[in-house]
Amino acid sequence: MVVISEKKVLELIKFEQIIKRCPICLKDTEQTAYYSHKPDLSITTYTETTPAIQVKILSNIGHMYEWYVLATCTSCNYTYKVTGVPKMKEKDIPKTSSFNSIELALTCCDVCYNEYYRYVIGDVFINLSSGGKVYLCESHAKSVEEEKNKNGNYNSFIKKMNYWENNKEIPIVIKTKSDEFLLKRCNGLTIHILDVLKESEELSRSELFNKVSKRSVKLKQPQFDEVVGYLKGMSLLEEKESGSFIRKRFFSLSKSGSDVAEALNV
């Protein structure tokens, strides 16, 4: 699970001890509950990239409340948002408050984190049949559950997660004159493809593969196609078909792709 946290000083009103499952350490423990008025529930952290990017993660509050219930777990000592307080209940909140230093924590989507090293709030918890425990954002939770309904298990998702753990690469941050790109290295193939297309305005699929093969030892076609698809998805490559009888695919750099290739200094 991806957990991020930040030390904060918040004005809190302590009101009771509760027993519930902590979403951070996943234990049923005694927790100290607080009311808090318009708290800053954002967390500032840094992506695992080169260079690191500072990002601010905002808690998904669902509704616009002024008062929130927060809880501090006695096991892991993290504080997290439990719920918002409806308007009709605000009159029952005690008036005595104090400033407390807490470690505010959020859980983030394991898939978004692994794929892009961006931090997206995970709001759906899944306990995998393998014993793994993950938080997923709504869209990724939906796709994983669709897979389970189709195949009866989470096997392909578990395989993907294991692959990420064993082949974790630190992405690079490319800053052009007009934009910023978070780019996966893909074992160097990303840079090789951009470099080759920077030298040649346009290449057929086979020409591009052959030129990149000279730079990347034992390059396999599926690996090449995966990275080309990734770069197209990032809008860095453009593809077109040409030919009357035998259609050939040709690739070139997009405007953004040219800017990134220049910024890479390759």
Coordinates of N, CA, C and O in Angstrom, one line a residue, residues 109-260:
C109 N -3.7 5.3 -4.5 CA -3.9 4.2 -5.4 C -2.6 3.5 -5.8 O -1.7 4.2 -6.3
D110 N -2.5 2.2 -5.5 CA -1.3 1.5 -5.8 C -1.0 1.4 -7.3 O 0.1 1.4 -7.7
V111 N -2.1 1.4 -8.1 CA -1.9 1.3 -9.6 C -1.4 2.7 -10.2 O -0.4 2.7 -10.9
C112 N -2.0 3.8 -9.8 CA -1.5 5.1 -10.3 C -0.1 5.3 -9.9 O 0.7 5.8 -10.6
Y113 N 0.2 5.0 -8.7 CA 1.6 5.2 -8.1 C 2.6 4.4 -8.9 O 3.6 4.9 -9.3
N114 N 2.3 3.1 -9.2 CA 3.2 2.3 -9.9 C 3.4 2.7 -11.4 O 4.5 2.6 -11.9
E115 N 2.3 3.1 -12.0 CA 2.3 3.4 -13.4 C 3.0 4.7 -13.7 O 3.7 4.9 -14.7
Y116 N 2.6 5.7 -13.0 CA 3.0 7.1 -13.3 C 3.8 7.8 -12.2 O 4.2 8.9 -12.4
Y117 N 3.9 7.2 -11.0 CA 4.5 7.9 -9.9 C 3.8 9.2 -9.6 O 4.4 10.1 -9.1
R118 N 2.5 9.2 -9.9 CA 1.7 10.3 -9.5 C 0.9 9.8 -8.3 O 0.8 8.6 -8.1
Y119 N 0.4 10.6 -7.5 CA -0.3 10.2 -6.3 C -1.8 10.5 -6.4 O -2.2 11.6 -6.4
V120 N -2.6 9.5 -6.5 CA -4.1 9.6 -6.6 C -4.7 8.9 -5.4 O -4.3 7.8 -5.1
I121 N -5.6 9.6 -4.8 CA -6.2 9.0 -3.6 C -6.9 7.7 -3.8 O -7.6 7.5 -4.7
G122 N -6.5 6.7 -3.0 CA -7.1 5.4 -3.1 C -8.3 5.3 -2.1 O -8.1 5.5 -0.9
D123 N -9.5 5.1 -2.6 CA -10.7 5.1 -1.7 C -11.4 3.7 -1.7 O -12.4 3.6 -1.0
V124 N -10.8 2.7 -2.4 CA -11.4 1.4 -2.4 C -10.3 0.4 -1.9 O -9.3 0.3 -2.6
F125 N -10.6 -0.3 -0.8 CA -9.6 -1.2 -0.3 C -9.9 -2.6 -0.8 O -11.1 -3.1 -0.8
I126 N -8.9 -3.3 -1.3 CA -9.1 -4.7 -1.8 C -8.1 -5.6 -1.1 O -6.9 -5.3 -1.2
N127 N -8.6 -6.6 -0.5 CA -7.7 -7.7 0.1 C -7.6 -8.8 -0.9 O -8.6 -9.5 -1.1
L128 N -6.5 -8.9 -1.6 CA -6.3 -9.9 -2.6 C -6.3 -11.3 -2.1 O -5.9 -11.6 -1.0
S129 N -6.7 -12.2 -3.0 CA -6.7 -13.6 -2.6 C -5.2 -14.1 -2.3 O -5.1 -15.1 -1.6
S130 N -4.2 -13.4 -2.8 CA -2.8 -13.8 -2.5 C -2.4 -13.4 -1.1 O -1.3 -13.7 -0.7
G131 N -3.2 -12.6 -0.5 CA -2.8 -12.0 0.8 C -2.3 -10.6 0.7 O -2.1 -9.9 1.7
G132 N -2.2 -10.1 -0.5 CA -1.8 -8.7 -0.7 C -2.9 -7.8 -0.4 O -4.1 -8.1 -0.4
K133 N -2.6 -6.5 0.0 CA -3.5 -5.6 0.4 C -3.3 -4.3 -0.4 O -2.1 -3.7 -0.3
V134 N -4.2 -3.8 -1.1 CA -4.0 -2.6 -1.9 C -5.2 -1.6 -1.8 O -6.3 -2.0 -1.5
Y135 N -4.9 -0.3 -2.0 CA -5.9 0.7 -2.1 C -5.9 1.1 -3.6 O -4.9 1.3 -4.2
L136 N -7.1 1.3 -4.1 CA -7.3 1.6 -5.5 C -8.2 2.8 -5.7 O -9.1 3.0 -4.9
C137 N -7.9 3.7 -6.7 CA -8.9 4.8 -7.0 C -10.1 4.1 -7.6 O -10.1 2.9 -8.0
E138 N -11.2 4.9 -7.8 CA -12.4 4.3 -8.2 C -12.3 3.7 -9.6 O -12.8 2.6 -9.8
S139 N -11.6 4.3 -10.5 CA -11.5 3.8 -11.9 C -10.7 2.5 -12.0 O -11.1 1.5 -12.6
H140 N -9.6 2.4 -11.2 CA -8.8 1.2 -11.2 C -9.4 0.1 -10.4 O -9.3 -1.1 -10.8
A141 N -10.2 0.4 -9.4 CA -10.9 -0.6 -8.6 C -11.9 -1.2 -9.5 O -12.1 -2.5 -9.5
K142 N -12.6 -0.4 -10.4 CA -13.6 -0.9 -11.3 C -13.0 -1.9 -12.3 O -13.5 -3.0 -12.5
S143 N -11.8 -1.6 -12.9 CA -11.2 -2.4 -13.9 C -10.7 -3.7 -13.2 O -10.8 -4.8 -13.8
V144 N -10.2 -3.6 -12.0 CA -9.7 -4.8 -11.3 C -10.9 -5.8 -11.0 O -10.8 -7.0 -11.1
E145 N -12.0 -5.2 -10.5 CA -13.2 -6.0 -10.2 C -13.8 -6.6 -11.5 O -14.3 -7.8 -11.4
E146 N -13.7 -5.9 -12.6 CA -14.2 -6.5 -13.8 C -13.4 -7.7 -14.2 O -13.9 -8.7 -14.7
E147 N -12.1 -7.6 -14.0 CA -11.2 -8.7 -14.3 C -11.5 -9.9 -13.4 O -11.6 -11.1 -13.9
K148 N -11.8 -9.7 -12.1 CA -12.1 -10.8 -11.2 C -13.4 -11.4 -11.6 O -13.6 -12.6 -11.6
N149 N -14.4 -10.6 -12.0 CA -15.7 -11.1 -12.4 C -15.6 -12.0 -13.7 O -16.3 -13.0 -13.8
K150 N -14.6 -11.6 -14.5 CA -14.4 -12.4 -15.8 C -13.6 -13.6 -15.6 O -14.0 -14.7 -16.1
N151 N -12.5 -13.5 -14.8 CA -11.6 -14.7 -14.6 C -11.8 -15.4 -13.3 O -11.2 -16.5 -13.1
G152 N -12.5 -14.8 -12.4 CA -12.7 -15.5 -11.1 C -11.6 -15.3 -10.1 O -11.6 -15.9 -9.0
N153 N -10.6 -14.5 -10.5 CA -9.5 -14.2 -9.6 C -8.8 -12.9 -9.9 O -9.1 -12.3 -10.9
Y154 N -7.8 -12.6 -9.1 CA -7.0 -11.4 -9.4 C -5.6 -11.7 -10.0 O -4.7 -10.9 -9.8
N155 N -5.5 -12.9 -10.6 CA -4.1 -13.3 -10.9 C -3.3 -12.4 -11.8 O -2.1 -12.2 -11.6
S156 N -4.0 -11.8 -12.9 CA -3.2 -11.0 -13.8 C -2.8 -9.7 -13.1 O -1.8 -9.1 -13.3
F157 N -3.7 -9.2 -12.2 CA -3.4 -8.0 -11.4 C -2.3 -8.2 -10.5 O -1.3 -7.4 -10.3
I158 N -2.3 -9.4 -9.8 CA -1.2 -9.8 -8.9 C 0.1 -9.9 -9.6 O 1.2 -9.4 -9.2
K159 N 0.1 -10.5 -10.8 CA 1.3 -10.6 -11.6 C 1.8 -9.2 -12.0 O 3.0 -9.0 -12.0
K160 N 0.9 -8.3 -12.4 CA 1.3 -7.0 -12.7 C 2.0 -6.3 -11.5 O 3.0 -5.6 -11.7
M161 N 1.4 -6.4 -10.3 CA 1.9 -5.8 -9.1 C 3.3 -6.3 -8.8 O 4.2 -5.6 -8.4
N162 N 3.4 -7.7 -9.0 CA 4.7 -8.3 -8.7 C 5.8 -7.8 -9.7 O 6.9 -7.6 -9.3
Y163 N 5.4 -7.6 -10.9 CA 6.3 -7.2 -11.9 C 6.8 -5.8 -11.6 O 8.0 -5.5 -11.7
W164 N 5.9 -4.9 -11.1 CA 6.3 -3.6 -10.7 C 7.3 -3.6 -9.6 O 8.3 -2.9 -9.6
E165 N 7.0 -4.5 -8.6 CA 7.9 -4.5 -7.4 C 9.3 -5.0 -7.8 O 10.3 -4.6 -7.2
N166 N 9.4 -5.9 -8.8 CA 10.7 -6.5 -9.2 C 11.4 -5.7 -10.2 O 12.6 -5.9 -10.5
N167 N 10.7 -4.8 -10.9 CA 11.3 -4.1 -12.0 C 11.0 -2.6 -11.9 O 10.7 -1.9 -12.9
K168 N 11.1 -2.1 -10.7 CA 10.8 -0.7 -10.4 C 11.9 0.2 -11.0 O 13.1 0.1 -10.6
E169 N 11.5 1.1 -11.9 CA 12.4 2.1 -12.5 C 12.0 3.5 -12.0 O 10.8 3.7 -11.9
I170 N 12.9 4.3 -11.8 CA 12.6 5.7 -11.4 C 12.5 6.5 -12.7 O 13.4 6.6 -13.5
P171 N 11.3 7.0 -12.9 CA 11.1 7.8 -14.2 C 11.9 9.1 -14.1 O 12.3 9.6 -13.1
I172 N 12.0 9.7 -15.3 CA 12.7 11.0 -15.4 C 11.7 12.1 -15.7 O 10.7 11.8 -16.4
V173 N 12.0 13.3 -15.2 CA 11.1 14.4 -15.5 C 11.7 15.3 -16.6 O 12.9 15.7 -16.4
I174 N 11.0 15.5 -17.7 CA 11.5 16.2 -18.8 C 10.7 17.6 -18.8 O 9.5 17.6 -19.0
K175 N 11.4 18.7 -18.7 CA 10.8 20.0 -18.7 C 11.2 20.6 -20.1 O 12.3 20.9 -20.4
T176 N 10.1 20.9 -20.9 CA 10.3 21.6 -22.1 C 10.0 23.0 -21.9 O 9.6 23.4 -20.8
K177 N 10.0 23.8 -23.0 CA 9.7 25.3 -22.8 C 8.2 25.5 -22.5 O 7.9 26.5 -21.8
S178 N 7.4 24.5 -22.8 CA 5.9 24.8 -22.6 C 5.3 23.7 -21.7 O 4.1 23.9 -21.4
D179 N 6.0 22.6 -21.3 CA 5.3 21.6 -20.6 C 6.3 20.8 -19.7 O 7.5 21.0 -19.8
E180 N 5.7 19.8 -19.0 CA 6.5 19.0 -18.2 C 6.0 17.5 -18.4 O 4.8 17.3 -18.3
F181 N 6.9 16.6 -18.6 CA 6.6 15.2 -18.9 C 7.2 14.3 -17.9 O 8.4 14.4 -17.5
L182 N 6.4 13.3 -17.4 CA 6.9 12.3 -16.5 C 7.1 11.1 -17.4 O 6.2 10.5 -17.9
L183 N 8.4 10.7 -17.7 CA 8.7 9.7 -18.7 C 9.3 8.4 -18.1 O 10.3 8.5 -17.4
K184 N 8.7 7.3 -18.4 CA 9.3 6.0 -18.0 C 10.5 5.7 -18.9 O 10.5 6.0 -20.1
R185 N 11.5 5.2 -18.3 CA 12.7 4.9 -19.1 C 12.6 3.6 -20.0 O 13.1 3.5 -21.1
C186 N 11.8 2.6 -19.5 CA 11.6 1.4 -20.2 C 12.9 0.8 -20.6 O 13.2 0.4 -21.7
N187 N 13.8 0.7 -19.6 CA 15.2 0.1 -19.8 C 16.0 0.8 -20.9 O 16.7 0.2 -21.6
G188 N 15.7 2.1 -21.0 CA 16.5 2.9 -22.0 C 15.8 3.0 -23.4 O 16.2 3.8 -24.2
L189 N 14.8 2.2 -23.7 CA 14.2 2.1 -25.0 C 13.5 3.5 -25.3 O 13.5 3.9 -26.5
T190 N 12.9 4.1 -24.3 CA 12.2 5.4 -24.5 C 13.2 6.4 -25.2 O 12.9 7.0 -26.2
I191 N 14.4 6.5 -24.6 CA 15.3 7.5 -25.0 C 15.9 7.1 -26.4 O 16.1 7.9 -27.3
H192 N 16.1 5.8 -26.6 CA 16.7 5.3 -27.9 C 15.7 5.6 -29.0 O 16.1 6.1 -30.1
I193 N 14.4 5.4 -28.8 CA 13.4 5.6 -29.9 C 13.3 7.1 -30.2 O 13.3 7.5 -31.4
L194 N 13.3 7.9 -29.2 CA 13.2 9.4 -29.4 C 14.4 9.9 -30.1 O 14.4 10.7 -31.0
D195 N 15.6 9.3 -29.7 CA 16.9 9.8 -30.3 C 16.9 9.4 -31.8 O 17.3 10.2 -32.7
V196 N 16.5 8.1 -32.1 CA 16.5 7.7 -33.5 C 15.6 8.5 -34.4 O 16.0 8.9 -35.5
L197 N 14.4 8.8 -33.9 CA 13.5 9.6 -34.7 C 13.9 11.1 -34.7 O 13.4 11.8 -35.6
K198 N 14.7 11.5 -33.8 CA 15.2 12.9 -33.8 C 16.2 13.0 -35.0 O 16.2 14.1 -35.7
E199 N 16.9 12.0 -35.2 CA 17.9 12.0 -36.3 C 17.2 11.8 -37.7 O 17.7 12.3 -38.7
S200 N 16.1 11.0 -37.7 CA 15.4 10.8 -39.0 C 14.0 11.3 -38.8 O 13.3 10.9 -37.9
E201 N 13.6 12.1 -39.8 CA 12.3 12.7 -39.7 C 11.2 11.7 -39.6 O 10.2 11.9 -38.9
E202 N 11.3 10.6 -40.4 CA 10.2 9.6 -40.5 C 10.8 8.3 -40.8 O 11.7 8.2 -41.6
L203 N 10.4 7.2 -40.1 CA 10.8 5.9 -40.3 C 9.7 4.9 -40.3 O 8.7 5.1 -39.6
S204 N 9.8 3.9 -41.2 CA 8.8 2.8 -41.1 C 9.0 2.0 -39.8 O 10.0 2.1 -39.2
R205 N 8.0 1.2 -39.5 CA 8.1 0.4 -38.3 C 9.4 -0.5 -38.3 O 10.1 -0.6 -37.3
S206 N 9.6 -1.2 -39.4 CA 10.8 -2.1 -39.5 C 12.1 -1.3 -39.4 O 13.1 -1.7 -38.8
E207 N 12.2 -0.1 -40.1 CA 13.4 0.7 -40.0 C 13.7 1.2 -38.6 O 14.8 1.2 -38.2
L208 N 12.6 1.6 -38.0 CA 12.8 2.1 -36.6 C 13.2 1.0 -35.7 O 14.2 1.1 -34.9
F209 N 12.6 -0.2 -35.8 CA 13.0 -1.4 -35.0 C 14.5 -1.7 -35.2 O 15.2 -2.0 -34.3
N210 N 14.9 -1.7 -36.5 CA 16.3 -2.1 -36.8 C 17.3 -1.1 -36.3 O 18.4 -1.5 -35.8
K211 N 17.0 0.2 -36.4 CA 17.9 1.2 -35.9 C 18.0 1.2 -34.3 O 19.1 1.3 -33.8
V212 N 16.9 0.9 -33.7 CA 16.9 0.9 -32.2 C 17.6 -0.4 -31.8 O 18.2 -0.4 -30.7
S213 N 17.4 -1.5 -32.6 CA 18.1 -2.8 -32.2 C 19.6 -2.6 -32.1 O 20.2 -3.4 -31.3
K214 N 20.2 -1.7 -32.9 CA 21.6 -1.6 -32.8 C 22.1 -0.9 -31.5 O 23.3 -1.0 -31.2
R215 N 21.1 -0.3 -30.8 CA 21.5 0.4 -29.6 C 21.1 -0.4 -28.4 O 21.6 -0.2 -27.3
S216 N 20.1 -1.3 -28.6 CA 19.5 -2.1 -27.4 C 19.8 -3.6 -27.7 O 19.2 -4.1 -28.7
V217 N 20.6 -4.2 -26.9 CA 21.0 -5.6 -27.1 C 19.8 -6.5 -26.9 O 19.0 -6.3 -26.0
K218 N 19.6 -7.5 -27.9 CA 18.5 -8.5 -27.8 C 17.1 -7.9 -27.7 O 16.3 -8.3 -26.9
L219 N 16.9 -6.8 -28.4 CA 15.6 -6.2 -28.5 C 14.5 -7.2 -29.1 O 14.8 -7.7 -30.2
K220 N 13.4 -7.3 -28.4 CA 12.4 -8.2 -28.9 C 11.2 -7.3 -29.4 O 10.9 -6.3 -28.9
Q221 N 10.5 -7.9 -30.4 CA 9.4 -7.1 -31.1 C 8.3 -6.7 -30.1 O 7.9 -5.6 -30.1
P222 N 7.8 -7.6 -29.2 CA 6.8 -7.2 -28.3 C 7.2 -6.1 -27.4 O 6.4 -5.2 -27.1
Q223 N 8.4 -6.1 -26.9 CA 9.0 -5.1 -26.1 C 9.0 -3.8 -26.8 O 8.6 -2.7 -26.3
F224 N 9.5 -3.8 -28.0 CA 9.5 -2.6 -28.9 C 8.1 -2.0 -29.1 O 7.9 -0.8 -29.0
D225 N 7.2 -2.9 -29.4 CA 5.8 -2.4 -29.7 C 5.2 -1.8 -28.5 O 4.4 -0.9 -28.5
E226 N 5.5 -2.4 -27.3 CA 4.9 -1.9 -26.0 C 5.4 -0.4 -25.8 O 4.6 0.4 -25.4
V227 N 6.7 -0.2 -26.0 CA 7.2 1.1 -25.8 C 6.7 2.1 -26.8 O 6.4 3.3 -26.5
V228 N 6.6 1.7 -28.1 CA 6.1 2.6 -29.1 C 4.6 3.0 -28.7 O 4.2 4.1 -28.9
G229 N 3.9 2.0 -28.3 CA 2.5 2.3 -27.9 C 2.4 3.2 -26.7 O 1.6 4.1 -26.6
Y230 N 3.4 3.1 -25.8 CA 3.5 4.0 -24.6 C 3.8 5.4 -25.1 O 3.1 6.4 -24.6
L231 N 4.7 5.6 -26.0 CA 5.1 6.9 -26.5 C 4.0 7.5 -27.3 O 3.7 8.7 -27.3
K232 N 3.2 6.7 -28.0 CA 2.0 7.2 -28.7 C 1.0 7.7 -27.7 O 0.3 8.7 -27.9
G233 N 0.8 6.9 -26.7 CA -0.1 7.3 -25.6 C 0.2 8.6 -24.9 O -0.6 9.3 -24.4
M234 N 1.5 8.9 -24.9 CA 2.0 10.1 -24.3 C 2.0 11.2 -25.3 O 2.4 12.4 -25.0
S235 N 1.5 11.0 -26.5 CA 1.4 12.0 -27.6 C 2.8 12.5 -28.0 O 2.9 13.6 -28.4
L236 N 3.8 11.6 -27.9 CA 5.2 12.0 -28.3 C 5.5 11.4 -29.7 O 6.4 11.9 -30.4
L237 N 4.8 10.4 -30.1 CA 4.9 9.8 -31.5 C 3.7 10.0 -32.3 O 2.6 9.9 -31.7
E238 N 3.8 10.2 -33.6 CA 2.7 10.2 -34.5 C 2.9 9.0 -35.5 O 4.0 8.7 -35.8
E239 N 1.8 8.4 -35.9 CA 1.8 7.2 -36.7 C 0.9 7.5 -37.9 O -0.2 8.0 -37.8
K240 N 1.4 7.0 -39.1 CA 0.5 7.1 -40.3 C 0.8 5.9 -41.1 O 1.8 5.2 -41.0
E241 N -0.2 5.5 -42.0 CA 0.0 4.4 -42.9 C 0.1 4.9 -44.4 O -0.5 6.0 -44.7
S242 N 0.9 4.2 -45.2 CA 1.1 4.6 -46.5 C 1.3 3.4 -47.4 O 1.7 2.3 -46.9
G243 N 1.0 3.5 -48.7 CA 1.1 2.4 -49.6 C -0.3 2.0 -50.2 O -1.3 2.0 -49.5
S244 N -0.3 1.6 -51.4 CA -1.5 1.2 -52.1 C -2.0 -0.2 -51.8 O -3.1 -0.4 -51.4
F245 N -1.1 -1.1 -52.0 CA -1.4 -2.6 -51.8 C -0.9 -3.1 -50.5 O -1.7 -3.7 -49.7
I246 N 0.3 -2.8 -50.2 CA 0.9 -3.2 -48.9 C 1.0 -2.0 -48.0 O 1.8 -1.1 -48.3
R247 N 0.2 -1.9 -47.0 CA 0.2 -0.8 -46.1 C 1.3 -0.8 -45.1 O 1.5 -1.9 -44.5
K248 N 2.1 0.2 -45.1 CA 3.2 0.3 -44.1 C 2.9 1.4 -43.1 O 2.3 2.4 -43.4
R249 N 3.4 1.1 -41.9 CA 3.2 2.1 -40.8 C 4.5 2.9 -40.7 O 5.6 2.3 -40.7
F250 N 4.3 4.2 -40.6 CA 5.5 5.1 -40.4 C 5.3 5.9 -39.1 O 4.2 6.3 -38.8
F251 N 6.5 6.2 -38.5 CA 6.5 6.9 -37.2 C 7.3 8.2 -37.4 O 8.3 8.2 -38.1
S252 N 6.9 9.2 -36.7 CA 7.7 10.4 -36.6 C 7.4 11.1 -35.2 O 6.4 10.7 -34.5
L253 N 8.2 12.0 -34.8 CA 8.0 12.7 -33.6 C 6.9 13.8 -33.7 O 6.8 14.5 -34.7
S254 N 6.0 13.9 -32.7 CA 5.1 15.0 -32.7 C 5.8 16.2 -32.2 O 7.0 16.2 -31.9
K255 N 5.1 17.3 -32.2 CA 5.7 18.6 -31.7 C 6.3 18.4 -30.3 O 7.4 18.8 -30.0
S256 N 5.4 17.8 -29.4 CA 5.8 17.5 -28.1 C 7.0 16.5 -28.0 O 7.9 16.7 -27.2
G257 N 7.0 15.5 -28.9 CA 8.1 14.6 -29.0 C 9.4 15.2 -29.3 O 10.4 14.9 -28.8
S258 N 9.3 16.1 -30.3 CA 10.5 16.9 -30.7 C 11.1 17.7 -29.5 O 12.3 17.7 -29.3
D259 N 10.2 18.3 -28.8 CA 10.6 19.2 -27.7 C 11.2 18.3 -26.6 O 12.3 18.7 -26.0
V260 N 10.6 17.1 -26.3 CA 11.2 16.2 -25.3 C 12.6 15.7 -25.8 O 13.5 15.6 -25.0

